[in-house]
Amino acid sequence: MSDVSMAGFAAEKKETKSDVKTKIVVALFFVFCAIFLIEIAVYKFALPSMHAPKIVIGGERSLSDEQVLSLLQPMHGANWFSFNAEEAVSILSSVPAIDSVTVTKRFPDKIFVRIAERESVAMTFVSSAGRSIPVCIDKNGVLFDDAAVDRKSGAVPIISGLPIEHLSEGMRIPAKYRTLIEQISEIQNRDRRYFAALAEICVVPKEYGNYELALIPAHTRMRVLTDRALNEDALQYMMVVLDVVNSIEPDVSEIDLRYGSVSYRTR
């Protein structure tokens, strides 16, 4: 073999070894990159998802984050994978003051809870443990307790005479009185100041399961008898009649606006 051939063979062999080394280095580089990316994935996604998830609570509400987390305490040990969103919704929905709730999971460790609480339309009183306690009524007639309601504001009227003997979670007032609640809600949506002029709305039972209303104006000692149609026009008419009657006869105990006429009774 000539010297030229030997030199060429040696050079080719050297180049082959260099290519092998380069491929090994490149392969090792990609292996280390893969390991690095796997570690990042493990620490950023896998490990967080295996621990107790972070619960983020939102929505307009009077319940504190601590109260909501306390309600979800039975699920506190669950990791993100085993956290049951439907069960969380069921637990929170069982609270009478909560109207609706949504629970969504976001990988790897976030749980988003959004709560909408019931809004008080009116108030009434029920007996509990031998005493009378105030409870709220929402637009659907559901009874619930809400410590955040300002009972002195006048914007939430007090209703008496509803046949409610006791309070149980999520109970509703009898169906025939829900029309009254709908009427009150409709008036509030337009102008809540109407009820600042009323101290109380009394439900007066009649024969055959019907009822009428007796309105107690604020700052007076009289009551106004009306039918079941409670609306803005009826309240405006009542205010006008009160002013007229007080100017004529200040010692009135009762005004009757039923049957399309006005009559009154003195003390």
PDB file of C-alpha atoms in Angstrom:
ATOM      1  CA  MET A   1       0.000   0.000   0.000  1.00  0.00           C
ATOM      2  CA  SER A   2       1.393   3.373  -0.905  1.00  0.00           C
ATOM      3  CA  ASP A   3       2.189   6.065   1.604  1.00  0.00           C
ATOM      4  CA  VAL A   4      -0.610   8.207   0.140  1.00  0.00           C
ATOM      5  CA  SER A   5      -3.194   5.499   0.692  1.00  0.00           C
ATOM      6  CA  MET A   6      -2.037   4.926   4.250  1.00  0.00           C
ATOM      7  CA  ALA A   7      -2.269   8.609   5.044  1.00  0.00           C
ATOM      8  CA  GLY A   8      -5.748   8.840   3.578  1.00  0.00           C
ATOM      9  CA  PHE A   9      -6.932   5.846   5.543  1.00  0.00           C
ATOM     10  CA  ALA A  10      -5.524   7.284   8.774  1.00  0.00           C
ATOM     11  CA  ALA A  11      -7.197  10.624   8.134  1.00  0.00           C
ATOM     12  CA  GLU A  12     -10.536   8.948   7.376  1.00  0.00           C
ATOM     13  CA  LYS A  13     -10.296   6.864  10.532  1.00  0.00           C
ATOM     14  CA  LYS A  14      -9.494   9.953  12.585  1.00  0.00           C
ATOM     15  CA  GLU A  15     -12.454  11.795  11.084  1.00  0.00           C
ATOM     16  CA  THR A  16     -14.766   8.875  11.870  1.00  0.00           C
ATOM     17  CA  LYS A  17     -13.693   8.874  15.519  1.00  0.00           C
ATOM     18  CA  SER A  18     -14.279  12.627  15.661  1.00  0.00           C
ATOM     19  CA  ASP A  19     -17.814  12.194  14.249  1.00  0.00           C
ATOM     20  CA  VAL A  20     -18.570   9.509  16.818  1.00  0.00           C
ATOM     21  CA  LYS A  21     -17.386  11.746  19.629  1.00  0.00           C
ATOM     22  CA  THR A  22     -19.482  14.618  18.299  1.00  0.00           C
ATOM     23  CA  LYS A  23     -22.590  12.433  18.095  1.00  0.00           C
ATOM     24  CA  ILE A  24     -21.998  11.169  21.632  1.00  0.00           C
ATOM     25  CA  VAL A  25     -21.629  14.727  22.929  1.00  0.00           C
ATOM     26  CA  VAL A  26     -24.771  15.829  21.093  1.00  0.00           C
ATOM     27  CA  ALA A  27     -26.682  12.795  22.384  1.00  0.00           C
ATOM     28  CA  LEU A  28     -25.540  13.470  25.947  1.00  0.00           C
ATOM     29  CA  PHE A  29     -26.559  17.110  25.570  1.00  0.00           C
ATOM     30  CA  PHE A  30     -30.075  16.142  24.531  1.00  0.00           C
ATOM     31  CA  VAL A  31     -30.271  13.545  27.311  1.00  0.00           C
ATOM     32  CA  PHE A  32     -29.310  16.141  29.920  1.00  0.00           C
ATOM     33  CA  CYS A  33     -31.779  18.605  28.401  1.00  0.00           C
ATOM     34  CA  ALA A  34     -34.507  15.978  28.586  1.00  0.00           C
ATOM     35  CA  ILE A  35     -33.645  15.194  32.199  1.00  0.00           C
ATOM     36  CA  PHE A  36     -33.658  18.917  33.000  1.00  0.00           C
ATOM     37  CA  LEU A  37     -37.056  19.389  31.372  1.00  0.00           C
ATOM     38  CA  ILE A  38     -38.426  16.348  33.178  1.00  0.00           C
ATOM     39  CA  GLU A  39     -37.215  17.760  36.502  1.00  0.00           C
ATOM     40  CA  ILE A  40     -38.868  21.080  35.733  1.00  0.00           C
ATOM     41  CA  ALA A  41     -42.119  19.298  34.874  1.00  0.00           C
ATOM     42  CA  VAL A  42     -41.913  17.210  38.037  1.00  0.00           C
ATOM     43  CA  TYR A  43     -41.272  20.181  40.334  1.00  0.00           C
ATOM     44  CA  LYS A  44     -43.668  22.549  38.601  1.00  0.00           C
ATOM     45  CA  PHE A  45     -46.541  20.237  37.756  1.00  0.00           C
ATOM     46  CA  ALA A  46     -46.319  16.722  39.167  1.00  0.00           C
ATOM     47  CA  LEU A  47     -45.320  17.500  42.753  1.00  0.00           C
ATOM     48  CA  PRO A  48     -47.798  20.405  43.249  1.00  0.00           C
ATOM     49  CA  SER A  49     -50.642  18.261  41.933  1.00  0.00           C
ATOM     50  CA  MET A  50     -49.850  15.582  44.511  1.00  0.00           C
ATOM     51  CA  HIS A  51     -50.277  17.940  47.475  1.00  0.00           C
ATOM     52  CA  ALA A  52     -53.355  19.686  48.873  1.00  0.00           C
ATOM     53  CA  PRO A  53     -54.547  22.139  46.180  1.00  0.00           C
ATOM     54  CA  LYS A  54     -54.619  25.910  46.581  1.00  0.00           C
ATOM     55  CA  ILE A  55     -58.239  27.050  46.857  1.00  0.00           C
ATOM     56  CA  VAL A  56     -58.992  30.501  45.428  1.00  0.00           C
ATOM     57  CA  ILE A  57     -62.356  31.918  46.526  1.00  0.00           C
ATOM     58  CA  GLY A  58     -64.221  34.648  44.644  1.00  0.00           C
ATOM     59  CA  GLY A  59     -67.645  36.201  44.231  1.00  0.00           C
ATOM     60  CA  GLU A  60     -69.593  38.832  46.128  1.00  0.00           C
ATOM     61  CA  ARG A  61     -70.310  37.382  49.528  1.00  0.00           C
ATOM     62  CA  SER A  62     -70.384  37.991  53.276  1.00  0.00           C
ATOM     63  CA  LEU A  63     -68.824  34.608  54.050  1.00  0.00           C
ATOM     64  CA  SER A  64     -65.101  34.924  54.785  1.00  0.00           C
ATOM     65  CA  ASP A  65     -62.439  32.787  53.112  1.00  0.00           C
ATOM     66  CA  GLU A  66     -61.921  31.037  56.445  1.00  0.00           C
ATOM     67  CA  GLN A  67     -65.606  30.116  56.659  1.00  0.00           C
ATOM     68  CA  VAL A  68     -65.644  28.708  53.129  1.00  0.00           C
ATOM     69  CA  LEU A  69     -62.430  26.741  53.731  1.00  0.00           C
ATOM     70  CA  SER A  70     -63.906  25.420  56.965  1.00  0.00           C
ATOM     71  CA  LEU A  71     -66.922  24.135  55.040  1.00  0.00           C
ATOM     72  CA  LEU A  72     -64.546  22.335  52.663  1.00  0.00           C
ATOM     73  CA  GLN A  73     -62.496  20.910  55.527  1.00  0.00           C
ATOM     74  CA  PRO A  74     -63.652  17.306  54.847  1.00  0.00           C
ATOM     75  CA  MET A  75     -61.891  17.555  51.469  1.00  0.00           C
ATOM     76  CA  HIS A  76     -58.767  19.290  52.762  1.00  0.00           C
ATOM     77  CA  GLY A  77     -56.509  16.225  52.499  1.00  0.00           C
ATOM     78  CA  ALA A  78     -57.327  15.591  48.863  1.00  0.00           C
ATOM     79  CA  ASN A  79     -54.752  16.350  46.186  1.00  0.00           C
ATOM     80  CA  TRP A  80     -55.605  18.060  42.906  1.00  0.00           C
ATOM     81  CA  PHE A  81     -56.333  14.805  41.112  1.00  0.00           C
ATOM     82  CA  SER A  82     -58.634  13.416  43.797  1.00  0.00           C
ATOM     83  CA  PHE A  83     -60.359  16.722  44.653  1.00  0.00           C
ATOM     84  CA  ASN A  84     -64.009  16.197  43.686  1.00  0.00           C
ATOM     85  CA  ALA A  85     -65.421  19.456  42.317  1.00  0.00           C
ATOM     86  CA  GLU A  86     -69.006  18.122  42.304  1.00  0.00           C
ATOM     87  CA  GLU A  87     -68.754  17.155  45.968  1.00  0.00           C
ATOM     88  CA  ALA A  88     -67.429  20.632  46.815  1.00  0.00           C
ATOM     89  CA  VAL A  89     -70.395  22.191  45.009  1.00  0.00           C
ATOM     90  CA  SER A  90     -72.770  19.920  46.929  1.00  0.00           C
ATOM     91  CA  ILE A  91     -71.211  20.863  50.291  1.00  0.00           C
ATOM     92  CA  LEU A  92     -71.345  24.603  49.661  1.00  0.00           C
ATOM     93  CA  SER A  93     -74.806  24.510  48.079  1.00  0.00           C
ATOM     94  CA  SER A  94     -76.177  22.989  51.292  1.00  0.00           C
ATOM     95  CA  VAL A  95     -75.558  26.319  53.063  1.00  0.00           C
ATOM     96  CA  PRO A  96     -78.917  28.176  53.021  1.00  0.00           C
ATOM     97  CA  ALA A  97     -77.289  31.598  52.485  1.00  0.00           C
ATOM     98  CA  ILE A  98     -75.568  30.443  49.279  1.00  0.00           C
ATOM     99  CA  ASP A  99     -77.653  30.757  46.117  1.00  0.00           C
ATOM    100  CA  SER A 100     -75.222  29.215  43.615  1.00  0.00           C
ATOM    101  CA  VAL A 101     -71.611  28.057  43.461  1.00  0.00           C
ATOM    102  CA  THR A 102     -69.194  26.939  40.766  1.00  0.00           C
ATOM    103  CA  VAL A 103     -65.974  25.000  41.378  1.00  0.00           C
ATOM    104  CA  THR A 104     -63.361  24.629  38.632  1.00  0.00           C
ATOM    105  CA  LYS A 105     -59.977  22.903  38.672  1.00  0.00           C
ATOM    106  CA  ARG A 106     -56.886  24.298  36.975  1.00  0.00           C
ATOM    107  CA  PHE A 107     -53.814  22.080  36.644  1.00  0.00           C
ATOM    108  CA  PRO A 108     -51.565  21.606  38.494  1.00  0.00           C
ATOM    109  CA  ASP A 109     -52.757  22.808  41.922  1.00  0.00           C
ATOM    110  CA  LYS A 110     -55.488  25.464  41.699  1.00  0.00           C
ATOM    111  CA  ILE A 111     -59.145  25.132  42.684  1.00  0.00           C
ATOM    112  CA  PHE A 112     -61.332  28.157  41.902  1.00  0.00           C
ATOM    113  CA  VAL A 113     -64.526  28.549  43.944  1.00  0.00           C
ATOM    114  CA  ARG A 114     -67.002  31.262  42.960  1.00  0.00           C
ATOM    115  CA  ILE A 115     -69.954  31.904  45.255  1.00  0.00           C
ATOM    116  CA  ALA A 116     -73.165  33.876  44.760  1.00  0.00           C
ATOM    117  CA  GLU A 117     -75.033  34.422  48.004  1.00  0.00           C
ATOM    118  CA  ARG A 118     -78.753  34.845  48.353  1.00  0.00           C
ATOM    119  CA  GLU A 119     -79.953  38.426  48.412  1.00  0.00           C
ATOM    120  CA  SER A 120     -82.477  39.339  51.052  1.00  0.00           C
ATOM    121  CA  VAL A 121     -85.778  40.645  49.688  1.00  0.00           C
ATOM    122  CA  ALA A 122     -87.709  40.627  52.958  1.00  0.00           C
ATOM    123  CA  MET A 123     -87.485  39.451  56.555  1.00  0.00           C
ATOM    124  CA  THR A 124     -89.730  37.545  58.908  1.00  0.00           C
ATOM    125  CA  PHE A 125     -89.538  35.975  62.351  1.00  0.00           C
ATOM    126  CA  VAL A 126     -89.654  32.294  63.275  1.00  0.00           C
ATOM    127  CA  SER A 127     -89.616  30.466  66.580  1.00  0.00           C
ATOM    128  CA  SER A 128     -86.455  28.651  67.572  1.00  0.00           C
ATOM    129  CA  ALA A 129     -85.590  27.232  71.000  1.00  0.00           C
ATOM    130  CA  GLY A 130     -88.429  29.151  72.591  1.00  0.00           C
ATOM    131  CA  ARG A 131     -87.512  32.525  71.135  1.00  0.00           C
ATOM    132  CA  SER A 132     -88.303  34.510  68.019  1.00  0.00           C
ATOM    133  CA  ILE A 133     -85.403  35.000  65.610  1.00  0.00           C
ATOM    134  CA  PRO A 134     -85.204  37.098  62.407  1.00  0.00           C
ATOM    135  CA  VAL A 135     -84.578  35.301  59.123  1.00  0.00           C
ATOM    136  CA  CYS A 136     -84.230  36.564  55.569  1.00  0.00           C
ATOM    137  CA  ILE A 137     -86.299  35.643  52.514  1.00  0.00           C
ATOM    138  CA  ASP A 138     -84.818  35.701  49.011  1.00  0.00           C
ATOM    139  CA  LYS A 139     -86.689  36.364  45.759  1.00  0.00           C
ATOM    140  CA  ASN A 140     -87.536  32.655  45.426  1.00  0.00           C
ATOM    141  CA  GLY A 141     -89.029  32.451  48.912  1.00  0.00           C
ATOM    142  CA  VAL A 142     -86.070  30.596  50.461  1.00  0.00           C
ATOM    143  CA  LEU A 143     -85.475  31.276  54.152  1.00  0.00           C
ATOM    144  CA  PHE A 144     -81.927  31.851  55.316  1.00  0.00           C
ATOM    145  CA  ASP A 145     -79.945  33.675  57.977  1.00  0.00           C
ATOM    146  CA  ASP A 146     -77.770  36.590  56.911  1.00  0.00           C
ATOM    147  CA  ALA A 147     -75.940  38.519  59.597  1.00  0.00           C
ATOM    148  CA  ALA A 148     -74.795  41.080  57.015  1.00  0.00           C
ATOM    149  CA  VAL A 149     -78.315  42.424  56.396  1.00  0.00           C
ATOM    150  CA  ASP A 150     -78.889  45.850  57.868  1.00  0.00           C
ATOM    151  CA  ARG A 151     -82.192  45.368  59.660  1.00  0.00           C
ATOM    152  CA  LYS A 152     -82.514  49.099  60.336  1.00  0.00           C
ATOM    153  CA  SER A 153     -82.049  50.321  56.790  1.00  0.00           C
ATOM    154  CA  GLY A 154     -85.747  49.998  55.871  1.00  0.00           C
ATOM    155  CA  ALA A 155     -84.890  48.764  52.394  1.00  0.00           C
ATOM    156  CA  VAL A 156     -85.715  45.199  53.459  1.00  0.00           C
ATOM    157  CA  PRO A 157     -89.323  45.085  54.737  1.00  0.00           C
ATOM    158  CA  ILE A 158     -90.475  42.949  57.648  1.00  0.00           C
ATOM    159  CA  ILE A 159     -93.323  40.528  56.922  1.00  0.00           C
ATOM    160  CA  SER A 160     -95.397  39.109  59.761  1.00  0.00           C
ATOM    161  CA  GLY A 161     -98.176  36.554  59.753  1.00  0.00           C
ATOM    162  CA  LEU A 162     -96.513  33.965  57.517  1.00  0.00           C
ATOM    163  CA  PRO A 163     -97.413  30.444  58.726  1.00  0.00           C
ATOM    164  CA  ILE A 164     -93.848  29.326  59.496  1.00  0.00           C
ATOM    165  CA  GLU A 165     -93.523  27.407  62.731  1.00  0.00           C
ATOM    166  CA  HIS A 166     -89.857  26.435  62.543  1.00  0.00           C
ATOM    167  CA  LEU A 167     -86.799  26.960  60.374  1.00  0.00           C
ATOM    168  CA  SER A 168     -84.980  24.214  58.543  1.00  0.00           C
ATOM    169  CA  GLU A 169     -82.109  24.537  56.071  1.00  0.00           C
ATOM    170  CA  GLY A 170     -83.175  25.595  52.600  1.00  0.00           C
ATOM    171  CA  MET A 171     -86.909  25.646  53.356  1.00  0.00           C
ATOM    172  CA  ARG A 172     -89.230  27.955  51.409  1.00  0.00           C
ATOM    173  CA  ILE A 173     -92.291  29.867  52.466  1.00  0.00           C
ATOM    174  CA  PRO A 174     -95.638  28.355  51.371  1.00  0.00           C
ATOM    175  CA  ALA A 175     -96.268  28.681  47.634  1.00  0.00           C
ATOM    176  CA  LYS A 176     -99.266  31.011  47.859  1.00  0.00           C
ATOM    177  CA  TYR A 177     -97.157  33.702  49.582  1.00  0.00           C
ATOM    178  CA  ARG A 178     -94.371  33.685  46.991  1.00  0.00           C
ATOM    179  CA  THR A 179     -96.343  36.069  44.798  1.00  0.00           C
ATOM    180  CA  LEU A 180     -96.021  38.628  47.591  1.00  0.00           C
ATOM    181  CA  ILE A 181     -92.236  38.134  47.643  1.00  0.00           C
ATOM    182  CA  GLU A 182     -92.121  38.534  43.850  1.00  0.00           C
ATOM    183  CA  GLN A 183     -94.058  41.791  44.145  1.00  0.00           C
ATOM    184  CA  ILE A 184     -91.684  43.111  46.804  1.00  0.00           C
ATOM    185  CA  SER A 185     -88.669  42.127  44.717  1.00  0.00           C
ATOM    186  CA  GLU A 186     -90.061  43.918  41.667  1.00  0.00           C
ATOM    187  CA  ILE A 187     -90.621  47.109  43.662  1.00  0.00           C
ATOM    188  CA  GLN A 188     -87.105  46.934  45.119  1.00  0.00           C
ATOM    189  CA  ASN A 189     -85.603  46.613  41.648  1.00  0.00           C
ATOM    190  CA  ARG A 190     -87.154  49.966  40.789  1.00  0.00           C
ATOM    191  CA  ASP A 191     -86.859  51.942  44.015  1.00  0.00           C
ATOM    192  CA  ARG A 192     -85.966  50.431  47.393  1.00  0.00           C
ATOM    193  CA  ARG A 193     -86.973  53.650  49.201  1.00  0.00           C
ATOM    194  CA  TYR A 194     -90.645  52.668  49.111  1.00  0.00           C
ATOM    195  CA  PHE A 195     -90.124  50.268  51.973  1.00  0.00           C
ATOM    196  CA  ALA A 196     -88.398  52.870  54.122  1.00  0.00           C
ATOM    197  CA  ALA A 197     -91.917  54.245  54.653  1.00  0.00           C
ATOM    198  CA  LEU A 198     -93.218  50.887  55.930  1.00  0.00           C
ATOM    199  CA  ALA A 199     -92.512  49.480  59.364  1.00  0.00           C
ATOM    200  CA  GLU A 200     -94.192  46.146  58.650  1.00  0.00           C
ATOM    201  CA  ILE A 201     -96.246  44.154  56.140  1.00  0.00           C
ATOM    202  CA  CYS A 202     -98.798  41.958  57.912  1.00  0.00           C
ATOM    203  CA  VAL A 203    -100.337  38.937  56.212  1.00  0.00           C
ATOM    204  CA  VAL A 204    -104.002  38.681  57.278  1.00  0.00           C
ATOM    205  CA  PRO A 205    -105.542  35.229  56.588  1.00  0.00           C
ATOM    206  CA  LYS A 206    -109.041  35.017  55.126  1.00  0.00           C
ATOM    207  CA  GLU A 207    -111.476  32.189  54.580  1.00  0.00           C
ATOM    208  CA  TYR A 208    -110.768  29.472  52.031  1.00  0.00           C
ATOM    209  CA  GLY A 209    -106.997  29.955  52.236  1.00  0.00           C
ATOM    210  CA  ASN A 210    -106.892  33.520  50.879  1.00  0.00           C
ATOM    211  CA  TYR A 211    -105.190  36.442  52.533  1.00  0.00           C
ATOM    212  CA  GLU A 212    -105.050  40.239  52.531  1.00  0.00           C
ATOM    213  CA  LEU A 213    -102.388  42.687  53.638  1.00  0.00           C
ATOM    214  CA  ALA A 214    -102.208  45.190  56.464  1.00  0.00           C
ATOM    215  CA  LEU A 215     -99.442  47.731  55.958  1.00  0.00           C
ATOM    216  CA  ILE A 216     -97.982  49.494  58.990  1.00  0.00           C
ATOM    217  CA  PRO A 217     -96.511  52.849  57.936  1.00  0.00           C
ATOM    218  CA  ALA A 218     -93.365  53.970  59.710  1.00  0.00           C
ATOM    219  CA  HIS A 219     -93.669  56.608  62.438  1.00  0.00           C
ATOM    220  CA  THR A 220     -97.417  56.098  62.873  1.00  0.00           C
ATOM    221  CA  ARG A 221     -99.696  54.033  65.089  1.00  0.00           C
ATOM    222  CA  MET A 222    -102.197  53.121  62.372  1.00  0.00           C
ATOM    223  CA  ARG A 223    -102.466  50.312  59.860  1.00  0.00           C
ATOM    224  CA  VAL A 224    -103.645  50.325  56.250  1.00  0.00           C
ATOM    225  CA  LEU A 225    -105.762  47.434  54.973  1.00  0.00           C
ATOM    226  CA  THR A 226    -105.225  46.531  51.304  1.00  0.00           C
ATOM    227  CA  ASP A 227    -105.785  43.601  49.016  1.00  0.00           C
ATOM    228  CA  ARG A 228    -103.013  41.285  47.795  1.00  0.00           C
ATOM    229  CA  ALA A 229    -101.905  43.561  44.929  1.00  0.00           C
ATOM    230  CA  LEU A 230     -98.738  45.202  46.218  1.00  0.00           C
ATOM    231  CA  ASN A 231     -97.083  47.491  43.672  1.00  0.00           C
ATOM    232  CA  GLU A 232     -95.716  51.005  43.226  1.00  0.00           C
ATOM    233  CA  ASP A 233     -99.118  52.480  42.400  1.00  0.00           C
ATOM    234  CA  ALA A 234    -100.667  50.947  45.526  1.00  0.00           C
ATOM    235  CA  LEU A 235     -97.889  52.324  47.745  1.00  0.00           C
ATOM    236  CA  GLN A 236     -98.078  55.783  46.174  1.00  0.00           C
ATOM    237  CA  TYR A 237    -101.844  55.793  46.625  1.00  0.00           C
ATOM    238  CA  MET A 238    -101.416  54.775  50.262  1.00  0.00           C
ATOM    239  CA  MET A 239     -99.018  57.700  50.878  1.00  0.00           C
ATOM    240  CA  VAL A 240    -101.465  60.187  49.366  1.00  0.00           C
ATOM    241  CA  VAL A 241    -104.369  58.823  51.420  1.00  0.00           C
ATOM    242  CA  LEU A 242    -102.279  58.959  54.602  1.00  0.00           C
ATOM    243  CA  ASP A 243    -101.488  62.623  54.047  1.00  0.00           C
ATOM    244  CA  VAL A 244    -105.114  63.496  53.315  1.00  0.00           C
ATOM    245  CA  VAL A 245    -106.572  61.521  56.232  1.00  0.00           C
ATOM    246  CA  ASN A 246    -104.000  62.887  58.695  1.00  0.00           C
ATOM    247  CA  SER A 247    -104.862  66.426  57.646  1.00  0.00           C
ATOM    248  CA  ILE A 248    -108.576  65.750  58.226  1.00  0.00           C
ATOM    249  CA  GLU A 249    -108.529  63.469  61.255  1.00  0.00           C
ATOM    250  CA  PRO A 250    -105.165  62.995  63.037  1.00  0.00           C
ATOM    251  CA  ASP A 251    -106.455  60.375  65.491  1.00  0.00           C
ATOM    252  CA  VAL A 252    -106.958  57.531  62.985  1.00  0.00           C
ATOM    253  CA  SER A 253    -106.153  53.933  63.927  1.00  0.00           C
ATOM    254  CA  GLU A 254    -106.990  52.158  60.650  1.00  0.00           C
ATOM    255  CA  ILE A 255    -107.467  53.021  56.989  1.00  0.00           C
ATOM    256  CA  ASP A 256    -109.237  50.614  54.651  1.00  0.00           C
ATOM    257  CA  LEU A 257    -108.295  50.810  50.960  1.00  0.00           C
ATOM    258  CA  ARG A 258    -110.042  47.608  49.938  1.00  0.00           C
ATOM    259  CA  TYR A 259    -112.963  47.334  47.536  1.00  0.00           C
ATOM    260  CA  GLY A 260    -112.024  50.478  45.576  1.00  0.00           C
ATOM    261  CA  SER A 261    -112.995  52.959  48.326  1.00  0.00           C
ATOM    262  CA  VAL A 262    -111.395  54.706  51.276  1.00  0.00           C
ATOM    263  CA  SER A 263    -112.667  54.449  54.826  1.00  0.00           C
ATOM    264  CA  TYR A 264    -111.035  54.940  58.178  1.00  0.00           C
ATOM    265  CA  ARG A 265    -111.555  54.237  61.851  1.00  0.00           C
ATOM    266  CA  THR A 266    -110.616  56.492  64.721  1.00  0.00           C
ATOM    267  CA  ARG A 267    -109.350  55.399  68.110  1.00  0.00           C
TER     268      ARG A 267
END
